[in-house]
PDB file of C-alpha atoms and ligand atoms in Angstrom:
ATOM      1  CA  MET A   8       0.000   0.000   0.000  1.00 88.00           C
ATOM      2  CA  ALA A   9       1.322   3.420  -0.975  1.00 96.00           C
ATOM      3  CA  MET A  10       2.520   6.059   1.447  1.00 97.00           C
ATOM      4  CA  ARG A  11       0.034   8.925   1.358  1.00 98.00           C
ATOM      5  CA  ILE A  12       1.807  12.216   0.748  1.00 98.00           C
ATOM      6  CA  ASP A  13       0.051  14.559   3.137  1.00 98.00           C
ATOM      7  CA  GLY A  14      -0.117  17.933   1.392  1.00 98.00           C
ATOM      8  CA  LYS A  15      -2.016  19.485   4.285  1.00 98.00           C
ATOM      9  CA  ALA A  16       0.672  18.607   6.831  1.00 98.00           C
ATOM     10  CA  ILE A  17       3.575  19.585   4.552  1.00 98.00           C
ATOM     11  CA  SER A  18       1.826  22.823   3.674  1.00 98.00           C
ATOM     12  CA  ALA A  19       1.273  23.630   7.375  1.00 98.00           C
ATOM     13  CA  GLU A  20       4.958  22.924   8.081  1.00 98.00           C
ATOM     14  CA  ILE A  21       6.103  25.301   5.310  1.00 98.00           C
ATOM     15  CA  ARG A  22       3.629  27.994   6.371  1.00 98.00           C
ATOM     16  CA  THR A  23       5.041  27.860   9.903  1.00 98.00           C
ATOM     17  CA  GLU A  24       8.517  28.427   8.452  1.00 98.00           C
ATOM     18  CA  ILE A  25       7.200  31.324   6.334  1.00 98.00           C
ATOM     19  CA  ARG A  26       5.520  32.858   9.420  1.00 98.00           C
ATOM     20  CA  GLU A  27       8.809  32.701  11.345  1.00 98.00           C
ATOM     21  CA  GLU A  28      10.797  34.156   8.440  1.00 98.00           C
ATOM     22  CA  THR A  29       8.185  36.907   8.044  1.00 98.00           C
ATOM     23  CA  ALA A  30       8.535  37.866  11.694  1.00 98.00           C
ATOM     24  CA  SER A  31      12.328  38.195  11.250  1.00 98.00           C
ATOM     25  CA  PHE A  32      11.811  40.125   8.003  1.00 98.00           C
ATOM     26  CA  ILE A  33       9.460  42.605   9.703  1.00 98.00           C
ATOM     27  CA  ALA A  34      11.835  42.999  12.650  1.00 98.00           C
ATOM     28  CA  ALA A  35      14.733  43.755  10.297  1.00 98.00           C
ATOM     29  CA  ARG A  36      12.983  45.966   7.737  1.00 98.00           C
ATOM     30  CA  GLY A  37      10.123  47.555   9.637  1.00 98.00           C
ATOM     31  CA  TYR A  38       7.466  46.569   7.099  1.00 98.00           C
ATOM     32  CA  ALA A  39       5.692  43.369   6.064  1.00 98.00           C
ATOM     33  CA  PRO A  40       5.795  41.558   2.726  1.00 98.00           C
ATOM     34  CA  GLY A  41       2.766  42.791   0.772  1.00 98.00           C
ATOM     35  CA  LEU A  42       0.545  40.960  -1.715  1.00 98.00           C
ATOM     36  CA  ALA A  43      -2.156  42.518  -3.897  1.00 98.00           C
ATOM     37  CA  VAL A  44      -4.786  40.226  -5.348  1.00 97.00           C
ATOM     38  CA  VAL A  45      -6.993  41.493  -8.169  1.00 98.00           C
ATOM     39  CA  ILE A  46     -10.223  39.766  -9.110  1.00 97.00           C
ATOM     40  CA  VAL A  47     -12.540  40.852 -11.889  1.00 98.00           C
ATOM     41  CA  GLY A  48     -16.107  39.521 -11.959  1.00 96.00           C
ATOM     42  CA  GLU A  49     -18.145  37.125  -9.887  1.00 93.00           C
ATOM     43  CA  ASP A  50     -16.786  33.656 -10.732  1.00 92.00           C
ATOM     44  CA  PRO A  51     -17.616  31.727  -7.513  1.00 90.00           C
ATOM     45  CA  ALA A  52     -14.521  29.468  -7.613  1.00 88.00           C
ATOM     46  CA  SER A  53     -12.256  32.500  -8.117  1.00 92.00           C
ATOM     47  CA  GLN A  54     -13.979  34.301  -5.220  1.00 92.00           C
ATOM     48  CA  VAL A  55     -13.163  31.339  -2.947  1.00 91.00           C
ATOM     49  CA  TYR A  56      -9.517  31.226  -4.112  1.00 91.00           C
ATOM     50  CA  VAL A  57      -9.107  34.954  -3.504  1.00 94.00           C
ATOM     51  CA  ARG A  58     -10.636  34.742  -0.016  1.00 94.00           C
ATOM     52  CA  ASN A  59      -8.314  31.848   0.825  1.00 94.00           C
ATOM     53  CA  LYS A  60      -5.274  33.752  -0.449  1.00 94.00           C
ATOM     54  CA  ALA A  61      -6.105  36.829   1.627  1.00 95.00           C
ATOM     55  CA  LYS A  62      -6.661  34.664   4.725  1.00 96.00           C
ATOM     56  CA  ALA A  63      -3.380  32.805   4.181  1.00 97.00           C
ATOM     57  CA  CYS A  64      -1.521  36.150   3.927  1.00 97.00           C
ATOM     58  CA  GLU A  65      -2.999  37.301   7.203  1.00 96.00           C
ATOM     59  CA  GLU A  66      -2.046  34.052   8.956  1.00 97.00           C
ATOM     60  CA  VAL A  67       1.656  34.382   8.106  1.00 98.00           C
ATOM     61  CA  GLY A  68       1.814  38.101   8.928  1.00 98.00           C
ATOM     62  CA  PHE A  69       1.784  39.620   5.432  1.00 98.00           C
ATOM     63  CA  TYR A  70       0.149  42.859   4.423  1.00 98.00           C
ATOM     64  CA  SER A  71      -2.499  42.205   1.761  1.00 97.00           C
ATOM     65  CA  GLU A  72      -4.941  44.092  -0.406  1.00 97.00           C
ATOM     66  CA  VAL A  73      -7.799  42.621  -2.419  1.00 97.00           C
ATOM     67  CA  TYR A  74      -9.252  44.531  -5.371  1.00 97.00           C
ATOM     68  CA  ARG A  75     -12.695  43.286  -6.392  1.00 96.00           C
ATOM     69  CA  LEU A  76     -13.586  44.821  -9.730  1.00 97.00           C
ATOM     70  CA  PRO A  77     -16.952  44.493 -11.486  1.00 97.00           C
ATOM     71  CA  THR A  78     -17.301  42.179 -14.512  1.00 97.00           C
ATOM     72  CA  GLU A  79     -17.686  45.115 -16.904  1.00 98.00           C
ATOM     73  CA  THR A  80     -14.302  46.628 -15.920  1.00 98.00           C
ATOM     74  CA  ALA A  81     -12.527  48.061 -18.997  1.00 98.00           C
ATOM     75  CA  GLN A  82      -9.045  46.938 -20.032  1.00 98.00           C
ATOM     76  CA  GLU A  83      -7.664  50.454 -19.430  1.00 98.00           C
ATOM     77  CA  GLU A  84      -8.953  50.458 -15.840  1.00 98.00           C
ATOM     78  CA  LEU A  85      -7.374  47.095 -15.106  1.00 98.00           C
ATOM     79  CA  ASN A  86      -4.114  48.170 -16.741  1.00 98.00           C
ATOM     80  CA  ALA A  87      -4.112  51.383 -14.696  1.00 98.00           C
ATOM     81  CA  LEU A  88      -4.572  49.397 -11.473  1.00 98.00           C
ATOM     82  CA  VAL A  89      -1.666  47.089 -12.365  1.00 98.00           C
ATOM     83  CA  ASP A  90       0.504  50.139 -13.155  1.00 98.00           C
ATOM     84  CA  ARG A  91      -0.359  51.663  -9.791  1.00 98.00           C
ATOM     85  CA  LEU A  92       0.427  48.397  -7.931  1.00 98.00           C
ATOM     86  CA  ASN A  93       3.737  48.134  -9.824  1.00 98.00           C
ATOM     87  CA  ARG A  94       4.696  51.502  -8.307  1.00 98.00           C
ATOM     88  CA  ASP A  95       3.272  50.832  -4.817  1.00 98.00           C
ATOM     89  CA  GLU A  96       6.122  50.389  -2.288  1.00 98.00           C
ATOM     90  CA  LYS A  97       3.933  48.383   0.123  1.00 98.00           C
ATOM     91  CA  ILE A  98       3.192  45.767  -2.542  1.00 98.00           C
ATOM     92  CA  HIS A  99       5.840  43.150  -3.383  1.00 98.00           C
ATOM     93  CA  GLY A 100       3.626  40.643  -5.160  1.00 98.00           C
ATOM     94  CA  ILE A 101       0.756  41.158  -7.602  1.00 98.00           C
ATOM     95  CA  LEU A 102      -1.637  38.411  -8.548  1.00 97.00           C
ATOM     96  CA  VAL A 103      -4.403  38.837 -11.085  1.00 97.00           C
ATOM     97  CA  GLN A 104      -6.854  35.988 -10.589  1.00 96.00           C
ATOM     98  CA  LEU A 105      -7.538  34.066 -13.795  1.00 94.00           C
ATOM     99  CA  PRO A 106      -9.670  33.514 -15.771  1.00 94.00           C
ATOM    100  CA  LEU A 107     -10.611  37.099 -16.577  1.00 97.00           C
ATOM    101  CA  PRO A 108     -13.983  37.930 -18.168  1.00 97.00           C
ATOM    102  CA  LYS A 109     -13.864  37.307 -21.933  1.00 97.00           C
ATOM    103  CA  HIS A 110     -13.627  40.951 -23.039  1.00 98.00           C
ATOM    104  CA  LEU A 111     -10.325  41.393 -21.167  1.00 98.00           C
ATOM    105  CA  ASP A 112      -6.957  40.421 -22.629  1.00 98.00           C
ATOM    106  CA  GLU A 113      -5.119  38.202 -20.121  1.00 96.00           C
ATOM    107  CA  THR A 114      -1.800  38.360 -21.950  1.00 96.00           C
ATOM    108  CA  GLU A 115      -1.838  42.143 -21.976  1.00 97.00           C
ATOM    109  CA  VAL A 116      -2.430  42.224 -18.208  1.00 97.00           C
ATOM    110  CA  LEU A 117       0.181  39.568 -17.378  1.00 96.00           C
ATOM    111  CA  LEU A 118       2.783  41.361 -19.537  1.00 98.00           C
ATOM    112  CA  ARG A 119       2.092  44.552 -17.628  1.00 98.00           C
ATOM    113  CA  ILE A 120       2.919  43.142 -14.198  1.00 98.00           C
ATOM    114  CA  ASP A 121       6.452  44.069 -13.114  1.00 98.00           C
ATOM    115  CA  PRO A 122       8.379  40.742 -13.396  1.00 98.00           C
ATOM    116  CA  ALA A 123       9.894  41.470  -9.954  1.00 98.00           C
ATOM    117  CA  LYS A 124       6.342  41.376  -8.503  1.00 98.00           C
ATOM    118  CA  ASP A 125       5.074  38.502 -10.663  1.00 98.00           C
ATOM    119  CA  VAL A 126       4.487  35.999  -7.854  1.00 98.00           C
ATOM    120  CA  ASP A 127       2.468  33.680 -10.129  1.00 96.00           C
ATOM    121  CA  ALA A 128       5.523  33.455 -12.457  1.00 97.00           C
ATOM    122  CA  PHE A 129       3.320  33.790 -15.551  1.00 96.00           C
ATOM    123  CA  HIS A 130       5.211  36.731 -17.129  1.00 97.00           C
ATOM    124  CA  PRO A 131       7.220  35.554 -20.170  1.00 96.00           C
ATOM    125  CA  TYR A 132      10.356  37.002 -18.546  1.00 97.00           C
ATOM    126  CA  ASN A 133       9.941  34.664 -15.564  1.00 97.00           C
ATOM    127  CA  VAL A 134       8.870  31.770 -17.810  1.00 97.00           C
ATOM    128  CA  GLY A 135      12.129  32.243 -19.716  1.00 97.00           C
ATOM    129  CA  LYS A 136      14.138  32.312 -16.502  1.00 97.00           C
ATOM    130  CA  ILE A 137      12.585  28.995 -15.478  1.00 97.00           C
ATOM    131  CA  MET A 138      13.622  27.543 -18.841  1.00 96.00           C
ATOM    132  CA  ILE A 139      17.284  28.444 -18.272  1.00 96.00           C
ATOM    133  CA  GLY A 140      17.196  27.334 -14.642  1.00 94.00           C
ATOM    134  CA  ASP A 141      17.898  30.769 -13.131  1.00 94.00           C
ATOM    135  CA  TYR A 142      14.668  31.743 -11.462  1.00 94.00           C
ATOM    136  CA  ASP A 143      13.325  33.764  -8.540  1.00 91.00           C
ATOM    137  CA  PHE A 144       9.725  32.608  -8.778  1.00 94.00           C
ATOM    138  CA  LEU A 145       8.242  29.296  -9.791  1.00 96.00           C
ATOM    139  CA  PRO A 146       4.615  28.829 -10.793  1.00 96.00           C
ATOM    140  CA  CYS A 147       2.835  27.839  -7.605  1.00 97.00           C
ATOM    141  CA  THR A 148       1.397  24.426  -8.516  1.00 98.00           C
ATOM    142  CA  PRO A 149       4.538  22.814 -10.015  1.00 98.00           C
ATOM    143  CA  ALA A 150       6.592  24.383  -7.212  1.00 98.00           C
ATOM    144  CA  GLY A 151       4.178  22.779  -4.759  1.00 98.00           C
ATOM    145  CA  VAL A 152       4.700  19.367  -6.367  1.00 98.00           C
ATOM    146  CA  MET A 153       8.490  19.731  -6.107  1.00 98.00           C
ATOM    147  CA  ALA A 154       8.183  20.692  -2.436  1.00 98.00           C
ATOM    148  CA  LEU A 155       5.968  17.646  -1.781  1.00 98.00           C
ATOM    149  CA  LEU A 156       8.538  15.350  -3.406  1.00 98.00           C
ATOM    150  CA  GLU A 157      11.452  16.928  -1.559  1.00 98.00           C
ATOM    151  CA  ARG A 158       9.786  16.816   1.848  1.00 98.00           C
ATOM    152  CA  SER A 159       8.740  13.208   1.270  1.00 98.00           C
ATOM    153  CA  GLY A 160      12.344  12.213   0.542  1.00 98.00           C
ATOM    154  CA  ILE A 161      11.665  11.496  -3.151  1.00 98.00           C
ATOM    155  CA  ASP A 162      14.525  12.591  -5.415  1.00 98.00           C
ATOM    156  CA  PRO A 163      13.733  12.733  -9.164  1.00 98.00           C
ATOM    157  CA  ALA A 164      17.445  12.496 -10.084  1.00 98.00           C
ATOM    158  CA  GLY A 165      17.975   9.693 -12.598  1.00 98.00           C
ATOM    159  CA  LYS A 166      14.308   8.643 -12.422  1.00 98.00           C
ATOM    160  CA  LYS A 167      11.930   8.294 -15.339  1.00 98.00           C
ATOM    161  CA  CYS A 168       9.396  11.080 -14.825  1.00 99.00           C
ATOM    162  CA  VAL A 169       6.244  11.261 -16.917  1.00 99.00           C
ATOM    163  CA  VAL A 170       3.998  14.343 -16.863  1.00 99.00           C
ATOM    164  CA  ILE A 171       0.518  14.068 -18.380  1.00 99.00           C
ATOM    165  CA  GLY A 172      -0.593  17.551 -19.454  1.00 98.00           C
ATOM    166  CA  ARG A 173       1.278  20.368 -21.199  1.00 98.00           C
ATOM    167  CA  SER A 174      -0.463  23.536 -20.036  1.00 97.00           C
ATOM    168  CA  ASN A 175       1.597  26.663 -19.458  1.00 95.00           C
ATOM    169  CA  ILE A 176       0.658  26.821 -15.787  1.00 95.00           C
ATOM    170  CA  VAL A 177       1.140  23.175 -14.805  1.00 97.00           C
ATOM    171  CA  GLY A 178       2.427  20.615 -17.328  1.00 98.00           C
ATOM    172  CA  LYS A 179       5.222  22.520 -19.082  1.00 98.00           C
ATOM    173  CA  PRO A 180       6.820  24.144 -16.017  1.00 98.00           C
ATOM    174  CA  MET A 181       6.387  20.850 -14.136  1.00 98.00           C
ATOM    175  CA  ALA A 182       8.427  19.052 -16.799  1.00 98.00           C
ATOM    176  CA  MET A 183      11.094  21.751 -16.653  1.00 98.00           C
ATOM    177  CA  LEU A 184      11.426  21.543 -12.863  1.00 98.00           C
ATOM    178  CA  LEU A 185      11.750  17.755 -12.950  1.00 98.00           C
ATOM    179  CA  LEU A 186      14.411  18.184 -15.639  1.00 98.00           C
ATOM    180  CA  HIS A 187      16.290  20.714 -13.471  1.00 98.00           C
ATOM    181  CA  ALA A 188      16.105  18.114 -10.687  1.00 98.00           C
ATOM    182  CA  ASN A 189      17.858  15.660 -13.055  1.00 98.00           C
ATOM    183  CA  GLY A 190      14.843  13.513 -13.893  1.00 98.00           C
ATOM    184  CA  THR A 191      14.530  11.946 -17.345  1.00 98.00           C
ATOM    185  CA  VAL A 192      11.314  13.585 -18.420  1.00 98.00           C
ATOM    186  CA  THR A 193       8.562  12.686 -20.886  1.00 99.00           C
ATOM    187  CA  VAL A 194       5.570  14.960 -21.447  1.00 98.00           C
ATOM    188  CA  CYS A 195       2.274  13.429 -22.626  1.00 98.00           C
ATOM    189  CA  HIS A 196      -0.878  15.111 -23.936  1.00 98.00           C
ATOM    190  CA  SER A 197      -4.116  14.390 -25.747  1.00 98.00           C
ATOM    191  CA  ARG A 198      -2.281  13.378 -28.947  1.00 98.00           C
ATOM    192  CA  THR A 199       0.081  10.918 -27.247  1.00 98.00           C
ATOM    193  CA  LYS A 200      -0.225   7.453 -28.784  1.00 98.00           C
ATOM    194  CA  ASP A 201      -0.747   4.496 -26.451  1.00 98.00           C
ATOM    195  CA  LEU A 202      -0.581   6.631 -23.309  1.00 98.00           C
ATOM    196  CA  PRO A 203      -0.646   3.676 -20.849  1.00 98.00           C
ATOM    197  CA  SER A 204       2.517   2.199 -22.372  1.00 98.00           C
ATOM    198  CA  VAL A 205       4.304   5.519 -21.740  1.00 98.00           C
ATOM    199  CA  THR A 206       2.954   6.113 -18.238  1.00 98.00           C
ATOM    200  CA  ARG A 207       3.777   2.533 -17.175  1.00 98.00           C
ATOM    201  CA  GLU A 208       7.458   3.435 -17.664  1.00 98.00           C
ATOM    202  CA  ALA A 209       7.268   6.181 -15.042  1.00 98.00           C
ATOM    203  CA  ASP A 210       9.014   6.028 -11.678  1.00 98.00           C
ATOM    204  CA  ILE A 211       7.353   9.368 -10.946  1.00 99.00           C
ATOM    205  CA  LEU A 212       4.016  10.064 -12.656  1.00 99.00           C
ATOM    206  CA  VAL A 213       2.541  13.578 -12.450  1.00 99.00           C
ATOM    207  CA  VAL A 214      -1.024  13.863 -13.717  1.00 98.00           C
ATOM    208  CA  ALA A 215      -2.490  17.260 -14.686  1.00 98.00           C
ATOM    209  CA  ILE A 216      -5.306  16.668 -17.141  1.00 98.00           C
ATOM    210  CA  GLY A 217      -8.611  17.708 -15.608  1.00 97.00           C
ATOM    211  CA  ARG A 218     -10.535  14.432 -16.065  1.00 97.00           C
ATOM    212  CA  ALA A 219     -11.848  12.590 -13.035  1.00 97.00           C
ATOM    213  CA  ASP A 220     -10.355   9.139 -12.350  1.00 96.00           C
ATOM    214  CA  PHE A 221      -8.584   9.085 -15.731  1.00 98.00           C
ATOM    215  CA  VAL A 222      -5.492   7.213 -14.538  1.00 98.00           C
ATOM    216  CA  GLY A 223      -6.225   3.658 -13.455  1.00 98.00           C
ATOM    217  CA  ALA A 224      -3.985   0.870 -12.174  1.00 98.00           C
ATOM    218  CA  ASP A 225      -3.301  -0.275 -15.760  1.00 98.00           C
ATOM    219  CA  MET A 226      -1.415   3.001 -16.367  1.00 98.00           C
ATOM    220  CA  VAL A 227       0.883   2.796 -13.346  1.00 98.00           C
ATOM    221  CA  LYS A 228       4.039   0.783 -12.771  1.00 98.00           C
ATOM    222  CA  PRO A 229       4.005  -1.026  -9.420  1.00 98.00           C
ATOM    223  CA  GLY A 230       6.081   1.006  -6.966  1.00 98.00           C
ATOM    224  CA  ALA A 231       5.713   4.304  -8.851  1.00 98.00           C
ATOM    225  CA  VAL A 232       5.228   7.669  -7.133  1.00 98.00           C
ATOM    226  CA  VAL A 233       1.930   9.167  -8.317  1.00 98.00           C
ATOM    227  CA  ILE A 234       1.215  12.894  -7.998  1.00 98.00           C
ATOM    228  CA  ASP A 235      -2.340  13.933  -8.810  1.00 98.00           C
ATOM    229  CA  VAL A 236      -2.704  17.613  -9.707  1.00 98.00           C
ATOM    230  CA  GLY A 237      -6.259  17.247 -11.013  1.00 97.00           C
ATOM    231  CA  MET A 238      -9.159  19.007  -9.342  1.00 95.00           C
ATOM    232  CA  ASN A 239     -12.536  17.927 -10.647  1.00 95.00           C
ATOM    233  CA  ARG A 240     -16.013  18.396  -9.175  1.00 92.00           C
ATOM    234  CA  ARG A 241     -18.196  15.321  -9.088  1.00 91.00           C
ATOM    235  CA  ALA A 242     -21.950  15.573  -9.651  1.00 92.00           C
ATOM    236  CA  ASP A 243     -22.397  15.436  -5.841  1.00 93.00           C
ATOM    237  CA  GLY A 244     -20.107  18.481  -5.485  1.00 89.00           C
ATOM    238  CA  LYS A 245     -17.190  16.496  -4.031  1.00 92.00           C
ATOM    239  CA  LEU A 246     -13.649  17.225  -5.212  1.00 94.00           C
ATOM    240  CA  THR A 247     -11.777  14.442  -6.970  1.00 96.00           C
ATOM    241  CA  GLY A 248      -8.485  14.054  -8.804  1.00 98.00           C
ATOM    242  CA  ASP A 249      -7.395  12.727 -12.209  1.00 98.00           C
ATOM    243  CA  VAL A 250      -6.218   9.457 -10.645  1.00 98.00           C
ATOM    244  CA  ASP A 251      -8.494   6.611  -9.603  1.00 98.00           C
ATOM    245  CA  PHE A 252      -7.149   6.701  -6.053  1.00 98.00           C
ATOM    246  CA  ALA A 253      -8.749   3.459  -4.826  1.00 97.00           C
ATOM    247  CA  ALA A 254      -7.321   1.494  -7.766  1.00 98.00           C
ATOM    248  CA  VAL A 255      -3.838   3.044  -7.794  1.00 98.00           C
ATOM    249  CA  GLU A 256      -3.078   3.362  -4.067  1.00 98.00           C
ATOM    250  CA  PRO A 257      -2.500  -0.396  -3.586  1.00 98.00           C
ATOM    251  CA  ILE A 258       0.209  -0.555  -6.282  1.00 98.00           C
ATOM    252  CA  ALA A 259       1.982   2.813  -5.991  1.00 98.00           C
ATOM    253  CA  SER A 260       4.812   3.432  -3.514  1.00 98.00           C
ATOM    254  CA  ALA A 261       3.569   6.952  -2.732  1.00 98.00           C
ATOM    255  CA  ILE A 262       0.504   8.917  -3.816  1.00 98.00           C
ATOM    256  CA  THR A 263      -1.139  12.285  -3.234  1.00 98.00           C
ATOM    257  CA  PRO A 264      -4.840  12.272  -2.318  1.00 98.00           C
ATOM    258  CA  VAL A 265      -7.376  14.779  -3.665  1.00 97.00           C
ATOM    259  CA  PRO A 266      -8.281  16.766  -1.685  1.00 96.00           C
ATOM    260  CA  GLY A 267      -5.326  17.153   0.678  1.00 97.00           C
ATOM    261  CA  GLY A 268      -2.421  16.587  -1.733  1.00 98.00           C
ATOM    262  CA  VAL A 269      -1.206  19.155  -4.234  1.00 98.00           C
ATOM    263  CA  GLY A 270      -4.104  21.587  -3.627  1.00 95.00           C
ATOM    264  CA  PRO A 271      -3.004  22.981  -0.237  1.00 95.00           C
ATOM    265  CA  MET A 272       0.516  23.572  -1.569  1.00 97.00           C
ATOM    266  CA  THR A 273      -0.459  26.082  -4.246  1.00 96.00           C
ATOM    267  CA  ILE A 274      -1.262  28.988  -1.911  1.00 96.00           C
ATOM    268  CA  THR A 275       1.719  28.078   0.266  1.00 98.00           C
ATOM    269  CA  MET A 276       4.009  28.530  -2.732  1.00 98.00           C
ATOM    270  CA  LEU A 277       2.339  31.867  -3.471  1.00 98.00           C
ATOM    271  CA  LEU A 278       3.267  32.978   0.062  1.00 98.00           C
ATOM    272  CA  GLN A 279       6.802  31.725  -0.504  1.00 98.00           C
ATOM    273  CA  ASN A 280       7.080  33.713  -3.762  1.00 98.00           C
ATOM    274  CA  THR A 281       5.763  36.867  -2.079  1.00 98.00           C
ATOM    275  CA  LEU A 282       8.318  36.565   0.714  1.00 98.00           C
ATOM    276  CA  THR A 283      11.060  36.035  -1.908  1.00 98.00           C
ATOM    277  CA  ALA A 284       9.892  39.137  -3.812  1.00 98.00           C
ATOM    278  CA  ALA A 285       9.940  41.232  -0.629  1.00 98.00           C
ATOM    279  CA  LYS A 286      13.406  39.971   0.321  1.00 98.00           C
ATOM    280  CA  LYS A 287      14.794  40.763  -3.127  1.00 96.00           C
ATOM    281  CA  LYS A 288      13.561  44.349  -3.031  1.00 91.00           C
TER     282      LYS A 288
HETATM  283  P1  NAP B  20      -5.508  22.356 -19.104  1.00 60.91           P
HETATM  284  O1  NAP B  20      -4.917  23.672 -19.452  1.00 60.91           O
HETATM  285  O2  NAP B  20      -6.885  22.044 -19.499  1.00 60.91           O
HETATM  286  O3  NAP B  20      -4.528  21.220 -19.696  1.00 60.91           O
HETATM  287  C1  NAP B  20      -4.870  19.879 -19.648  1.00 60.91           C
HETATM  288  C2  NAP B  20      -3.803  19.055 -20.327  1.00 60.91           C
HETATM  289  O4  NAP B  20      -4.213  17.688 -20.281  1.00 60.91           O
HETATM  290  C3  NAP B  20      -3.581  19.415 -21.793  1.00 60.91           C
HETATM  291  O5  NAP B  20      -2.207  19.503 -22.087  1.00 60.91           O
HETATM  292  C4  NAP B  20      -4.243  18.268 -22.555  1.00 60.91           C
HETATM  293  O6  NAP B  20      -3.611  17.915 -23.766  1.00 60.91           O
HETATM  294  C5  NAP B  20      -4.078  17.125 -21.565  1.00 60.91           C
HETATM  295  N1  NAP B  20      -5.100  16.117 -21.811  1.00 60.91           N
HETATM  296  C6  NAP B  20      -6.442  16.291 -21.890  1.00 60.91           C
HETATM  297  N2  NAP B  20      -7.060  15.123 -22.156  1.00 60.91           N
HETATM  298  C7  NAP B  20      -6.088  14.191 -22.256  1.00 60.91           C
HETATM  299  C8  NAP B  20      -6.088  12.823 -22.536  1.00 60.91           C
HETATM  300  N3  NAP B  20      -7.213  12.149 -22.781  1.00 60.91           N
HETATM  301  N4  NAP B  20      -4.902  12.174 -22.558  1.00 60.91           N
HETATM  302  C9  NAP B  20      -3.748  12.823 -22.330  1.00 60.91           C
HETATM  303  N5  NAP B  20      -3.684  14.148 -22.054  1.00 60.91           N
HETATM  304  C10 NAP B  20      -4.845  14.822 -22.026  1.00 60.91           C
HETATM  305  O7  NAP B  20      -5.448  22.101 -17.535  1.00 60.91           O
HETATM  306  P2  NAP B  20      -4.434  22.629 -16.402  1.00 60.91           P
HETATM  307  O8  NAP B  20      -4.691  24.059 -16.117  1.00 60.91           O
HETATM  308  O9  NAP B  20      -3.048  22.175 -16.695  1.00 60.91           O
HETATM  309  O10 NAP B  20      -4.991  21.789 -15.157  1.00 60.91           O
HETATM  310  C11 NAP B  20      -4.978  20.381 -15.148  1.00 60.91           C
HETATM  311  C12 NAP B  20      -5.723  19.904 -13.915  1.00 60.91           C
HETATM  312  O11 NAP B  20      -5.037  20.372 -12.767  1.00 60.91           O
HETATM  313  C13 NAP B  20      -7.156  20.434 -13.773  1.00 60.91           C
HETATM  314  O12 NAP B  20      -7.946  19.439 -13.133  1.00 60.91           O
HETATM  315  C14 NAP B  20      -7.017  21.616 -12.861  1.00 60.91           C
HETATM  316  O13 NAP B  20      -8.186  21.888 -12.142  1.00 60.91           O
HETATM  317  C15 NAP B  20      -5.924  21.114 -11.950  1.00 60.91           C
HETATM  318  N6  NAP B  20      -5.161  22.180 -11.300  1.00 60.91           N
HETATM  319  C16 NAP B  20      -4.958  22.042  -9.969  1.00 60.91           C
HETATM  320  C17 NAP B  20      -4.226  22.983  -9.292  1.00 60.91           C
HETATM  321  C18 NAP B  20      -3.985  22.804  -7.827  1.00 60.91           C
HETATM  322  O14 NAP B  20      -3.719  23.748  -7.124  1.00 60.91           O
HETATM  323  N7  NAP B  20      -4.036  21.576  -7.345  1.00 60.91           N
HETATM  324  C19 NAP B  20      -3.721  24.106  -9.946  1.00 60.91           C
HETATM  325  C20 NAP B  20      -3.915  24.210 -11.329  1.00 60.91           C
HETATM  326  C21 NAP B  20      -4.642  23.237 -11.998  1.00 60.91           C
HETATM  327  P3  NAP B  20      -3.587  18.912 -25.058  1.00 60.91           P
HETATM  328  O15 NAP B  20      -2.563  19.951 -24.736  1.00 60.91           O
HETATM  329  O16 NAP B  20      -3.182  18.015 -26.172  1.00 60.91           O
HETATM  330  O17 NAP B  20      -4.966  19.463 -25.178  1.00 60.91           O
END
């Protein structure tokens, strides 16, 4: 039976460290690390994420501001807010909650954020830095996966790592981080032929697709480490991952549950990035 990688416990451990470091930072500098979160529109899931981010900031001793803008906000207004936050001395990290309403251009907004305050690491400047292995910020979800592996004593070096999913926010940076950690990395996607034959090669399998229970025992090598990034809502409202947990747990050596695996790490990594941004100022 696999070891369950407890994302809640690891996340709590890291947040305690961040709280302690924040206290030292405030004592030394006389101000707190500051995060501004911008949300446009009423998307209920985004509202929950933003509330959780603001609460997490408060718990570790950060200064935070939340800007709730109406759905009909014009591009120029959003741009002007980002410009103002770029100049604001109290703010070290800026996060614009995605997705934005359809009439707004996400790329334009992300390009406008000062790369030194880009705590989501979505600006092409930071994406490029990740590619060359010289980075200040890592995108929160892949960074969370790496922290889970590290704190569970799992070293990707020399291992066959397979990532399913090639999105810009999860799959691609995930593959790059495993490569930097000396894994031998394969990236799969919807056009991959005979996916199970590829995933069965994996010593470490990271799944970021967005389809409930997609990965069954037939896709996993006995003894593999299985990291489930997926977050899917079942018809009954319950959260579930991309991995069929009941089928895979008995054959894997370690596995992340959903909820309670990768999910709790994402905000923790956002806090980490904000502290890094404040320290670098
Ligand atoms: P996304 O942008 O929709 O990308 C999904 C990826 O999965 C794509 O690359 C797609 O391939 C691939 N895919 C889809 N169907 C497939 C199939 N049948 N076989 C193989 N590959 C397939 O999603 P995302 O933003 O990366 O998110 C992935 C999942 O992670 C979602 O469930 C999301 O909710 C979750 N997530 C969780 C967190 C967290 O904090 N835990 C954070 C972010 C995302 P193509 O490129 O060929 O279309």
